[in-house]
Every structure is written in C-alpha cells, then in structure tokens.
C-alpha cells in the first residue's frame, strides 16, 4: 500500500508510542498485556489506513466538475461567495470522515488565479459556518470553459493541519492532487449559477473519479 508523503511525521510518532506502550505493557502486565496491545494495534493500523494513496485512473475533463475528495455530499445550495466571486454561486460541500482518503484534488481544469490561507476556529466540519469561520484555504481556478470556480479546504474539529501545494499561475488538472487534510474535514466547491448539478445530497463520492456537476461551455 502506497502512503502519502504527509504521513512521515505522524507515522514516526505513532510507531514510537506503539513501541513504548507495548514494551511497558509486556513488562508490567505480562500475559495480560494483550488487553492493551491489541486495541493500540488497531489504532496504529488505522493511522496507516488514513494515509493510503489509492491507484486511480484520472481522465481528462473540460466541462465536467470532478469530486475533489472522497466523502459524502452534505450540502447543495445557492450562497453568496464573498471572498473571491463576490456574488451568487452554487455551493457543493463534501464531508470527509477520518476513514476517507484525504487527498484533495482539483475539481476543474484551468489556471490557478488565486490562493489564500485563513487561520480560524475548529467547529465541526459539517457546521455551515465552518466554511467562513474555521481554519481554511481558498483556491480559485479560471477554467477551460472561461468560468471562475472557487474551492475551499476546511479544517474540522479533529483535522488540525491543512496543506496545499498549488501556486497562482499553476495549471490545474481536474482529478489531480493539489493538497491534503489530516483527520477528517470538508471541501466546498463554489460553481456558477448555470452549472448543471449532477450529484445530490447523501451521495458518496470518489475523489478524482466521480462527476458532480457539468459547466456550460
């Protein structure tokens, strides 16, 4: 199983803690040490599972908007996007549990024209206000169809580390990685009002694979 590059520090700490706890349990508890070691081993294994990088066949897209993350669609509504679009947009929000793949992918192809990191709170990620009050990043892409699409990584109650690798001027390719969020969070995508929304609330998405909307060319 391939692991993400963001796993190095977390896995190193988890390995050291697992060894220390196991040694202490064996020394003090003898045959009863398995009562401690087995639950810790499950948690240790979940750390590796969280940082997995699945193999996915990413296609070329022009009008299609691709799910940027693995997760569950929790919101589709018309909103005012005040940071970059400064007007009405359709917001599609996808919530990631700690068990989802947490690679963040470009939802559209085009050119990165805006990026900004915002410090903030750590409300639960499904809270509507988390989009504007939590720690977050905002990226905007001018698409191949001449639209401006904004998407936002949002830290949740558990997630306390957001990374994004893109810079203004970069070429965005729908489905390809641009960042990572550790341990559960949310991605918001803000689309033009005339976008055809294909997904619905409750849908389970696969990042880089599932088409969630289609823009007019």
Coordinates of C-alpha atoms in Angstrom, one line a residue:
X1 CA 0.0 0.0 0.0
X2 CA 1.4 3.4 -1.0
X3 CA 1.5 6.0 1.7
X4 CA 1.1 9.8 1.3
X5 CA 4.2 12.0 1.9
X6 CA 2.3 13.8 4.6
X7 CA 2.3 10.6 6.7
X8 CA 6.0 10.6 7.7
X9 CA 5.8 12.6 10.9
X10 CA 2.6 11.1 12.1
X11 CA 3.6 7.6 11.5
X12 CA 7.0 8.1 13.1
X13 CA 5.3 9.4 16.3
X14 CA 2.7 6.7 16.2
X15 CA 5.4 4.0 15.8
X16 CA 7.4 5.3 18.8
X17 CA 4.3 5.5 21.0
X18 CA 3.2 2.0 20.0
X19 CA 6.6 0.5 20.8
X20 CA 6.8 2.3 24.2
X21 CA 3.3 1.3 25.2
X22 CA 3.8 -2.3 24.1
X23 CA 7.1 -2.7 26.0
X24 CA 5.6 -1.2 29.2
X25 CA 2.5 -3.4 28.9
X26 CA 4.6 -6.5 28.5
X27 CA 6.9 -5.6 31.3
X28 CA 4.2 -4.7 33.9
X29 CA 1.2 -6.8 32.8
X30 CA 2.9 -10.0 31.4
X31 CA 0.2 -12.2 29.8
X32 CA -2.4 -9.6 30.3
X33 CA -0.5 -7.1 28.1
X34 CA -2.5 -8.2 25.0
X35 CA -5.5 -6.4 26.5
X36 CA -3.6 -3.2 26.0
X37 CA -1.6 -4.0 22.9
X38 CA -4.4 -5.2 20.7
X39 CA -6.6 -2.1 20.9
X40 CA -3.4 0.1 20.4
X41 CA -2.5 -2.1 17.4
X42 CA -5.9 -1.4 15.8
X43 CA -5.4 2.4 16.2
X44 CA -1.9 2.1 14.9
X45 CA -3.1 0.3 11.8
X46 CA -5.8 3.0 11.2
X47 CA -3.1 5.6 11.0
X48 CA -1.6 3.7 8.0
X49 CA -5.0 3.3 6.5
X50 CA -5.7 7.0 6.8
X51 CA -2.7 8.0 4.8
X52 CA -3.2 5.5 2.0
X53 CA -2.9 6.6 -1.6
X54 CA -5.2 4.6 -3.9
X55 CA -4.4 4.0 -7.5
X56 CA -7.0 5.9 -9.7
X57 CA -7.2 6.3 -13.4
X58 CA -7.7 10.0 -13.8
X59 CA -9.3 11.1 -17.1
X60 CA -9.1 14.5 -19.0
X61 CA -12.0 16.8 -18.3
X62 CA -13.2 20.1 -19.8
X63 CA -16.8 20.8 -18.8
X64 CA -17.0 18.3 -16.0
X65 CA -16.6 19.2 -12.3
X66 CA -15.0 16.2 -10.5
X67 CA -15.4 15.3 -6.9
X68 CA -12.3 16.8 -5.2
X69 CA -12.3 14.3 -2.3
X70 CA -13.7 11.0 -1.1
X71 CA -16.7 11.6 1.2
X72 CA -20.4 12.4 1.4
X73 CA -22.3 15.3 -0.2
X74 CA -23.8 17.2 2.7
X75 CA -24.8 20.5 1.1
X76 CA -26.0 21.8 -2.3
X77 CA -27.4 25.4 -2.1
X78 CA -27.2 28.9 -3.6
X79 CA -25.0 31.1 -1.5
X80 CA -23.1 34.4 -1.5
X81 CA -19.4 33.7 -2.0
X82 CA -17.8 36.8 -0.6
X83 CA -14.1 36.1 -0.8
X84 CA -13.4 35.9 -4.5
X85 CA -16.5 35.6 -6.6
X86 CA -18.2 38.3 -4.5
X87 CA -21.7 37.2 -5.7
X88 CA -24.1 34.3 -6.0
X89 CA -22.8 30.8 -6.6
X90 CA -23.9 27.2 -6.1
X91 CA -22.1 25.6 -3.1
X92 CA -21.4 21.9 -3.1
X93 CA -19.9 20.6 0.1
X94 CA -18.4 17.1 0.7
X95 CA -17.7 15.9 4.2
X96 CA -14.8 13.5 4.9
X97 CA -14.7 11.2 7.8
X98 CA -11.4 10.1 9.4
X99 CA -11.7 6.8 7.4
X100 CA -11.9 8.5 4.0
X101 CA -8.9 9.1 1.7
X102 CA -7.9 12.7 2.5
X103 CA -6.1 13.7 -0.7
X104 CA -7.6 16.9 -2.1
X105 CA -7.9 17.2 -5.9
X106 CA -8.7 19.9 -8.4
X107 CA -12.4 19.8 -9.2
X108 CA -11.8 21.5 -12.6
X109 CA -9.1 22.1 -15.2
X110 CA -7.7 25.5 -15.9
X111 CA -5.3 28.0 -14.4
X112 CA -4.9 28.8 -10.7
X113 CA -5.6 32.6 -10.3
X114 CA -6.0 32.9 -6.5
X115 CA -4.9 31.2 -3.3
X116 CA -5.1 32.2 0.3
X117 CA -4.7 30.5 3.7
X118 CA -7.0 31.7 6.6
X119 CA -6.4 30.8 10.2
X120 CA -9.6 30.2 12.2
X121 CA -11.7 28.1 14.5
X122 CA -12.2 24.3 14.6
X123 CA -16.0 23.9 14.5
X124 CA -17.3 20.5 13.5
X125 CA -16.8 20.3 9.7
X126 CA -20.5 19.8 8.8
X127 CA -21.4 23.1 10.6
X128 CA -22.5 25.6 7.9
X129 CA -20.4 28.4 9.5
X130 CA -17.2 26.3 9.2
X131 CA -16.9 27.5 5.6
X132 CA -16.2 31.1 6.8
X133 CA -15.0 30.7 10.4
X134 CA -12.8 27.6 10.5
X135 CA -9.1 27.3 9.5
X136 CA -9.3 27.0 5.7
X137 CA -7.7 27.6 2.4
X138 CA -9.3 29.1 -0.7
X139 CA -8.2 28.4 -4.3
X140 CA -9.8 29.8 -7.5
X141 CA -9.3 28.5 -11.0
X142 CA -10.2 30.0 -14.3
X143 CA -11.5 27.0 -16.2
X144 CA -11.1 25.9 -19.8
X145 CA -14.7 26.9 -20.2
X146 CA -14.0 30.5 -19.1
X147 CA -15.6 30.2 -15.7
X148 CA -14.2 31.1 -12.3
X149 CA -14.6 28.2 -9.8
X150 CA -13.6 28.5 -6.1
X151 CA -12.9 25.6 -3.8
X152 CA -12.1 25.6 -0.2
X153 CA -10.4 23.1 2.2
X154 CA -11.9 23.4 5.7
X155 CA -10.4 22.1 8.9
X156 CA -12.8 20.3 11.2
X157 CA -12.9 19.6 14.9
X158 CA -10.3 16.8 14.5
X159 CA -8.4 18.0 11.5
X160 CA -5.7 20.5 12.6
X161 CA -3.4 20.5 9.5
X162 CA -4.2 21.6 6.0
X163 CA -1.6 21.6 3.3
X164 CA -1.9 22.8 -0.3
X165 CA 0.8 22.7 -2.9
X166 CA -0.6 24.9 -5.7
X167 CA 0.5 28.4 -6.6
X168 CA -1.0 31.2 -8.7
X169 CA -0.2 30.6 -12.3
X170 CA -0.2 26.8 -12.0
X171 CA -2.1 24.7 -14.4
X172 CA -4.9 22.8 -12.7
X173 CA -5.9 19.4 -13.9
X174 CA -9.3 18.0 -12.8
X175 CA -8.8 15.0 -10.5
X176 CA -5.1 15.6 -9.8
X177 CA -3.8 16.3 -6.3
X178 CA -3.3 19.9 -5.0
X179 CA -3.4 19.3 -1.2
X180 CA -4.1 17.2 1.8
X181 CA -6.1 17.5 5.0
X182 CA -5.3 15.4 8.1
X183 CA -8.0 13.5 10.0
X184 CA -11.5 14.4 8.8
X185 CA -12.8 17.7 7.3
X186 CA -14.7 19.2 4.4
X187 CA -14.3 20.5 0.9
X188 CA -16.6 23.2 -0.5
X189 CA -16.8 23.9 -4.3
X190 CA -18.5 27.2 -5.5
X191 CA -19.8 26.9 -9.0
X192 CA -21.5 29.3 -11.5
X193 CA -25.3 29.5 -11.1
X194 CA -25.9 28.0 -14.6
X195 CA -23.9 24.9 -13.7
X196 CA -25.8 21.6 -14.1
X197 CA -25.5 19.8 -10.7
X198 CA -25.4 16.0 -11.2
X199 CA -24.8 14.9 -7.6
X200 CA -27.4 15.0 -4.8
X201 CA -27.2 15.3 -1.0
X202 CA -26.2 11.9 0.5
X203 CA -24.2 10.8 -2.5
X204 CA -20.9 9.1 -1.7
X205 CA -18.1 10.4 -3.8
X206 CA -14.7 9.1 -5.0
X207 CA -12.2 11.9 -5.4
X208 CA -10.8 12.3 -9.0
X209 CA -13.4 9.9 -10.4
X210 CA -17.0 10.9 -9.9
X211 CA -18.6 13.8 -11.9
X212 CA -20.6 16.0 -9.5
X213 CA -21.5 18.8 -12.0
X214 CA -21.1 20.0 -15.6
X215 CA -20.5 23.6 -16.6
X216 CA -21.7 25.2 -19.8
X217 CA -19.0 25.6 -22.4

